[in-house]
Coordinates of N, CA and C in Angstrom, one line a residue:
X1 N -22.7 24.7 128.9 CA -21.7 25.1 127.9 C -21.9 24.3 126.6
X2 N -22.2 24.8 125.1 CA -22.1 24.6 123.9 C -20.8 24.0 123.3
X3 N -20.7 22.8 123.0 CA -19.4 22.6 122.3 C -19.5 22.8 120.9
X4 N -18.6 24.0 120.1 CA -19.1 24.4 119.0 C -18.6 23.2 118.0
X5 N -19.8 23.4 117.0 CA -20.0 22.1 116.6 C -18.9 21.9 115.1
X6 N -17.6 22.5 115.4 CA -16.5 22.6 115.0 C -15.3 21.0 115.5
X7 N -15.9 21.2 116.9 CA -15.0 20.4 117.9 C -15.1 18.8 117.4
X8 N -16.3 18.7 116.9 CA -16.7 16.6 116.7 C -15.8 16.4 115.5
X9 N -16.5 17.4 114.6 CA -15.7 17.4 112.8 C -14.1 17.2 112.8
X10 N -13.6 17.8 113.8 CA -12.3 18.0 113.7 C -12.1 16.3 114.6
X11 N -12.4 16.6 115.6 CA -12.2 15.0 116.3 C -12.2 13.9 115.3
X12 N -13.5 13.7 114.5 CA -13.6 12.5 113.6 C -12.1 12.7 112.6
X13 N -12.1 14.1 111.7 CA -10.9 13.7 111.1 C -9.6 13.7 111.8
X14 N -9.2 14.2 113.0 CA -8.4 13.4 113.5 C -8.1 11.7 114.3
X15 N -9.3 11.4 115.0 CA -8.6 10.6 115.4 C -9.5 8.9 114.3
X16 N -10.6 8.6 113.3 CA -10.9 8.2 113.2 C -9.8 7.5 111.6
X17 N -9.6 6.3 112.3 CA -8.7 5.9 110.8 C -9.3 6.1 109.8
X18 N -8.2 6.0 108.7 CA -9.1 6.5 107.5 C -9.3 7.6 107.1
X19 N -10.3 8.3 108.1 CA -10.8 9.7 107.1 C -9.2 10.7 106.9
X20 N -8.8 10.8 107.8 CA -7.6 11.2 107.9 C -6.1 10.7 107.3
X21 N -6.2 10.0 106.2 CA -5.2 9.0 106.3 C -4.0 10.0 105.7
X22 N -3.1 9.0 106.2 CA -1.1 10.2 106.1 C -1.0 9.3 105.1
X23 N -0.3 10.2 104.3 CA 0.8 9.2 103.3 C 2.1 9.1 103.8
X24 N 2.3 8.0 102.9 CA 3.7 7.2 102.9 C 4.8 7.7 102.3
X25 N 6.1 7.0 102.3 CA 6.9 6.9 101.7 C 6.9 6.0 100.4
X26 N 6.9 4.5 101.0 CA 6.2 4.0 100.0 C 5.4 3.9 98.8
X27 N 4.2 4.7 99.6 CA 3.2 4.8 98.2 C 3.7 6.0 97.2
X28 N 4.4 6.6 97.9 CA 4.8 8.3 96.6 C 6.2 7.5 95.7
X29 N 6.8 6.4 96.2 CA 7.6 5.9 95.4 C 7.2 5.0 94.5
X30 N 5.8 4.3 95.0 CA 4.8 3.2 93.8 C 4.5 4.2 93.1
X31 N 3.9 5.3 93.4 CA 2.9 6.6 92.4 C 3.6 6.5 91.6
X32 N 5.5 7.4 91.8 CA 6.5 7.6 90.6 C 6.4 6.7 89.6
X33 N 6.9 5.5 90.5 CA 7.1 3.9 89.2 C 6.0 3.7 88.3
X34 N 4.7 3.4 89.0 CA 3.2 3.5 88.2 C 3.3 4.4 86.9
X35 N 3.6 6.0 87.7 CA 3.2 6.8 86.6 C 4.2 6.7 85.3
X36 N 5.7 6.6 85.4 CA 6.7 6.0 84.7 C 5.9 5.0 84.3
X37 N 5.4 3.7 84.2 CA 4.4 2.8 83.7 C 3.8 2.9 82.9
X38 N 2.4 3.9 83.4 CA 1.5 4.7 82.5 C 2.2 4.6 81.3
X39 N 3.5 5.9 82.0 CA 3.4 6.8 80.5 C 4.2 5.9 79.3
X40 N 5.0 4.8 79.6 CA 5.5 3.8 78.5 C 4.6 3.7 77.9
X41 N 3.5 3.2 78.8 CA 3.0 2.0 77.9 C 1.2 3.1 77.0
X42 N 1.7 4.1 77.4 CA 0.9 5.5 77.2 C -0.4 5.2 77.2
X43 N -1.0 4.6 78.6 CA -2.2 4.8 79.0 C -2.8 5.5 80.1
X44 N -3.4 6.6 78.8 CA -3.5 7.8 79.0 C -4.8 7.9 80.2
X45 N -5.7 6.2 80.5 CA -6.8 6.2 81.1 C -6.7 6.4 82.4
X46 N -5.3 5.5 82.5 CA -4.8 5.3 84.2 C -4.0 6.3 84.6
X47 N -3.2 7.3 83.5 CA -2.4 8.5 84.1 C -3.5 9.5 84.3
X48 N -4.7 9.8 84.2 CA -5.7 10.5 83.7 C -6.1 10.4 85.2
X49 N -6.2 9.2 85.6 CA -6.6 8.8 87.1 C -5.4 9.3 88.1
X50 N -4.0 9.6 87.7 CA -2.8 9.7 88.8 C -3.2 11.5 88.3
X51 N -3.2 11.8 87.9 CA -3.1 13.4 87.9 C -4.1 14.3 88.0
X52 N -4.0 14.9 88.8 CA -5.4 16.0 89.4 C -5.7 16.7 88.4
X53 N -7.2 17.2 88.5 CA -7.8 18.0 87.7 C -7.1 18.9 87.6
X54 N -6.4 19.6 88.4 CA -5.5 20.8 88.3 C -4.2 21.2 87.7
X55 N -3.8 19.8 87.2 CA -2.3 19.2 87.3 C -1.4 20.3 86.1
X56 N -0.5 20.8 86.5 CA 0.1 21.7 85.7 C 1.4 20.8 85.5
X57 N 2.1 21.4 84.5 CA 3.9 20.8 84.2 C 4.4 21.7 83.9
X58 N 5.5 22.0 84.7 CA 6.9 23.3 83.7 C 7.4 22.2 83.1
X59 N 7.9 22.1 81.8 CA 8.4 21.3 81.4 C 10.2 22.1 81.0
X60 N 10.8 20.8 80.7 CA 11.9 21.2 81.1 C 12.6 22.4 79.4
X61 N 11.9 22.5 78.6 CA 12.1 23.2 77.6 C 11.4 24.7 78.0
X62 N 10.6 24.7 79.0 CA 10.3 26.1 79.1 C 8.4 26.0 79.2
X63 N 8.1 25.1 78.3 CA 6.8 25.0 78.0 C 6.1 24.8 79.5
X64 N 4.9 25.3 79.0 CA 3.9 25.0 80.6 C 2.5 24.5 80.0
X65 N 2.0 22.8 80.5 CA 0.9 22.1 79.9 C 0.6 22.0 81.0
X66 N -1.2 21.8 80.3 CA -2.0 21.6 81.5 C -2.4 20.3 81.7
X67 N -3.0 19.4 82.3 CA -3.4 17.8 82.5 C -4.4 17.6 80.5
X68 N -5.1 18.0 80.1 CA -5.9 17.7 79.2 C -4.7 17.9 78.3
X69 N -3.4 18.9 78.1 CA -2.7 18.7 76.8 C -1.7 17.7 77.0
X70 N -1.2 17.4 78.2 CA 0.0 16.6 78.5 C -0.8 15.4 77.8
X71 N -2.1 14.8 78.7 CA -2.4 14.0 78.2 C -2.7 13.2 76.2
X72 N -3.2 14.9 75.7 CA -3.5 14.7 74.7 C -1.9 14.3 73.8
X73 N -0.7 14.9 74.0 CA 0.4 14.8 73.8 C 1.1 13.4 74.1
X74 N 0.9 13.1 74.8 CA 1.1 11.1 75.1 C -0.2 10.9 74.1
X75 N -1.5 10.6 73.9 CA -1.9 9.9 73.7 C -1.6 9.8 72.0
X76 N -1.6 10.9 71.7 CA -1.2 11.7 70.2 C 0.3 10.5 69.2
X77 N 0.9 10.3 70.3 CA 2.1 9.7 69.9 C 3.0 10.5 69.7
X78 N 2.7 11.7 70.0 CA 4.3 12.7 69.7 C 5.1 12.5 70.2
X79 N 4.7 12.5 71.3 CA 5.5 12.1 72.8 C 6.1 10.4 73.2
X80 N 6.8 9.5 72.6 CA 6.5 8.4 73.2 C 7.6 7.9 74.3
X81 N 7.4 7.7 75.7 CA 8.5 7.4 76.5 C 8.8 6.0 76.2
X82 N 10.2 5.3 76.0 CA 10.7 4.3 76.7 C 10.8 3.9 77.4
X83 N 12.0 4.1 78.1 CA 11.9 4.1 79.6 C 12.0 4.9 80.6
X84 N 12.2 5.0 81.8 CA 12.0 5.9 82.8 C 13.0 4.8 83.8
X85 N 14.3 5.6 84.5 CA 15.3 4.8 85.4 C 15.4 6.0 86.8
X86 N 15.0 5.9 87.6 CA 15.3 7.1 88.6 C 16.8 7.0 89.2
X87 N 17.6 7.9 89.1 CA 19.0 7.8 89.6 C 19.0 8.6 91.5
X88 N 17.4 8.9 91.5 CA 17.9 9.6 92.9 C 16.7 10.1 93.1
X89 N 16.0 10.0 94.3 CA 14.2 10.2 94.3 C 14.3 10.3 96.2
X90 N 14.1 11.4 96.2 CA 13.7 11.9 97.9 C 12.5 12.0 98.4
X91 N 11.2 11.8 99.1 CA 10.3 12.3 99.5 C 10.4 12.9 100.8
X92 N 9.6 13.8 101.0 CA 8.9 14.7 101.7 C 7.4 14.7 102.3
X93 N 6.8 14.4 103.2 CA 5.6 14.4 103.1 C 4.9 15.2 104.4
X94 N 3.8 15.5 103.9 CA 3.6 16.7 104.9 C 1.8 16.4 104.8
X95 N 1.6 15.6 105.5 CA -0.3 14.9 105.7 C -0.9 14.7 105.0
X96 N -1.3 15.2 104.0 CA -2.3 14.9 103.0 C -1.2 15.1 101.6
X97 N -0.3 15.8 101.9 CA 0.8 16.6 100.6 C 2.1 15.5 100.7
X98 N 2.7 15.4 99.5 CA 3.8 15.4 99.7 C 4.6 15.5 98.4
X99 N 6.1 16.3 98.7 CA 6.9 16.7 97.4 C 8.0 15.4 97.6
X100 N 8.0 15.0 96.0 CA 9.2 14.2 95.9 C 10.0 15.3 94.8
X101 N 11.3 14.7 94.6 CA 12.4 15.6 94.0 C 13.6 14.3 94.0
X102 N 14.0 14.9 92.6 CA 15.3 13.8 92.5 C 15.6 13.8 90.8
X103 N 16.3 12.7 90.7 CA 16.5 12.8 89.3 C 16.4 11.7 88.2
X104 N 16.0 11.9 87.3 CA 16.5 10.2 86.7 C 16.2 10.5 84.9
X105 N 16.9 9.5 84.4 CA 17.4 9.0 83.0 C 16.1 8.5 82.4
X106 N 15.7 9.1 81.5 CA 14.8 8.8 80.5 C 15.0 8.8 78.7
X107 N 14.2 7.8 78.2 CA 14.3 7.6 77.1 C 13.0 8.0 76.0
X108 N 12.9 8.6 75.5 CA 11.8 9.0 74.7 C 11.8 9.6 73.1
X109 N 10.8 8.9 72.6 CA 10.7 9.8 71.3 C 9.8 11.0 71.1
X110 N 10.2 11.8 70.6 CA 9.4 13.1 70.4 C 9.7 13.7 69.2
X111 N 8.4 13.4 68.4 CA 7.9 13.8 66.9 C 9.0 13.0 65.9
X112 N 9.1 11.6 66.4 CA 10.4 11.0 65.4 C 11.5 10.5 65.8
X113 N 11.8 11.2 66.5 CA 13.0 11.9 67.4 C 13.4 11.5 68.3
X114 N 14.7 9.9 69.1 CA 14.6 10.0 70.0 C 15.9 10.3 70.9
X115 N 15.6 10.7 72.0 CA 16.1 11.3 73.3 C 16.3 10.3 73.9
X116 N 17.6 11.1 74.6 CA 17.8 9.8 75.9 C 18.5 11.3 76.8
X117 N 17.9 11.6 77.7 CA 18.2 13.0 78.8 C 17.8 12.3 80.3
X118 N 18.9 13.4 81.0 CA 18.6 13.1 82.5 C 18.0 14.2 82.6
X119 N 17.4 14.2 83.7 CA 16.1 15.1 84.2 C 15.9 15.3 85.8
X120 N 16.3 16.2 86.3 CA 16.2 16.7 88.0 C 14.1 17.1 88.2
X121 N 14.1 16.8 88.8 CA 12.3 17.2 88.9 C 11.6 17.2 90.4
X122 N 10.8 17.9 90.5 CA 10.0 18.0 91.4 C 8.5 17.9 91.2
X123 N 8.1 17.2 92.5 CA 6.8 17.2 91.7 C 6.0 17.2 93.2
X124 N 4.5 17.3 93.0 CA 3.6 17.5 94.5 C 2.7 16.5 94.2
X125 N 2.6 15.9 95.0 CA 1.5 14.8 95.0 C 0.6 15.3 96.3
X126 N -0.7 14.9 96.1 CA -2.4 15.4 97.4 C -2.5 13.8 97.1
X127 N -3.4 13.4 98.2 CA -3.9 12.5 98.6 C -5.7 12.4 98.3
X128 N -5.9 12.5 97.5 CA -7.7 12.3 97.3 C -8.5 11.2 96.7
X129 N -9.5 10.9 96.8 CA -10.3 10.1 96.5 C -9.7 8.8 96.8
X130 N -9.4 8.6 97.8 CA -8.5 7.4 98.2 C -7.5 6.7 97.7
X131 N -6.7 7.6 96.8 CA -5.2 7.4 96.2 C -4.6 8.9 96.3
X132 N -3.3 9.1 95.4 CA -2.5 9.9 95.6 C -2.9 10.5 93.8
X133 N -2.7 11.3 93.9 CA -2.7 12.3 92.0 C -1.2 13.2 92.6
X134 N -1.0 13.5 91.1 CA -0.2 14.3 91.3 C -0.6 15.9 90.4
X135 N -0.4 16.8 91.8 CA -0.9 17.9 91.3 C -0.4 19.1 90.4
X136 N 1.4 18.6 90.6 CA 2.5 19.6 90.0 C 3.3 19.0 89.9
X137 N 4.2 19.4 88.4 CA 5.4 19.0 88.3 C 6.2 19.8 87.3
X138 N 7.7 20.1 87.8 CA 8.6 20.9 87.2 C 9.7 19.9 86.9
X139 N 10.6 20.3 86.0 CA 11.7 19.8 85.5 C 13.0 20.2 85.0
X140 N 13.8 19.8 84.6 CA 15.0 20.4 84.2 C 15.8 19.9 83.5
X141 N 16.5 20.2 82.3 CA 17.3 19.0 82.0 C 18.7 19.2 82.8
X142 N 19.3 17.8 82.8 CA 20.3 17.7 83.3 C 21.8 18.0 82.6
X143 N 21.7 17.8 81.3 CA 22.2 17.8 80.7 C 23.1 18.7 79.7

């Protein structure tokens, strides 16, 4: 009898540490803080590295950017965050995926202009290339 050669592939990514690895709690709450980080201090090299090729944003005005304009928007200066305070941050995680959702107080300038809004958000973070990116994120004002 043939063991189709389905059966090893799946064995290795299950039981072999590593290739398989689960996320945390922990690390989707470093990701958040990190990326809050990044975007202060608007380095656009290292958020460039947290957000997937794919990375879309509803933003909370309606607008929908893709990873190349968010970024160009931070780096541009239109956009500049202050700070980032989370009032409330849940995770979820589901093996290679996980959604956080919660809320928190931000400060920012935009085109001059500054803001200080609370913000309910969701967001999806994958697990690849041996860190976490984040692949989606929506928003809302609270306010």
């Amino acid at each position: 009898m043939k063991i189709p050669i389905l059966f090893p592939v799946i064995f290795l990514l299950v039981f072999i540490p590593g290739l398989s690895a689960q996320i945390t709690q922990s690390q989707v709450e470093n990701a958040e803080s990190i990326r809050y980080t990044t975007m202060i201090s608007a380095d656009t090299t290292a958020l460039s590295q947290m957000l997937a090729d794919e990375f879309i944003y509803h933003q909370p005005t309606g607008v929908v950017v893709s990873k190349s304009e968010y970024l160009i928007n931070i780096s541009s200066g239109n956009t500049q965050f202050r700070s980032a305070n989370f009032t409330k941050l849940d995770v979820s995680l589901y093996g290679h995926v996980a959604v956080s959702r919660g809320s928190v107080e931000v400060e920012l300038e935009v085109n001059g202009k500054v803001i200080t809004t609370g913000l309910r958000f969701l967001n999806i973070w994958v697990y690849r290339y041996g860190h976490l990116q984040l692949a989606a994120r929506q928003s809302a004002f609270l306010d």
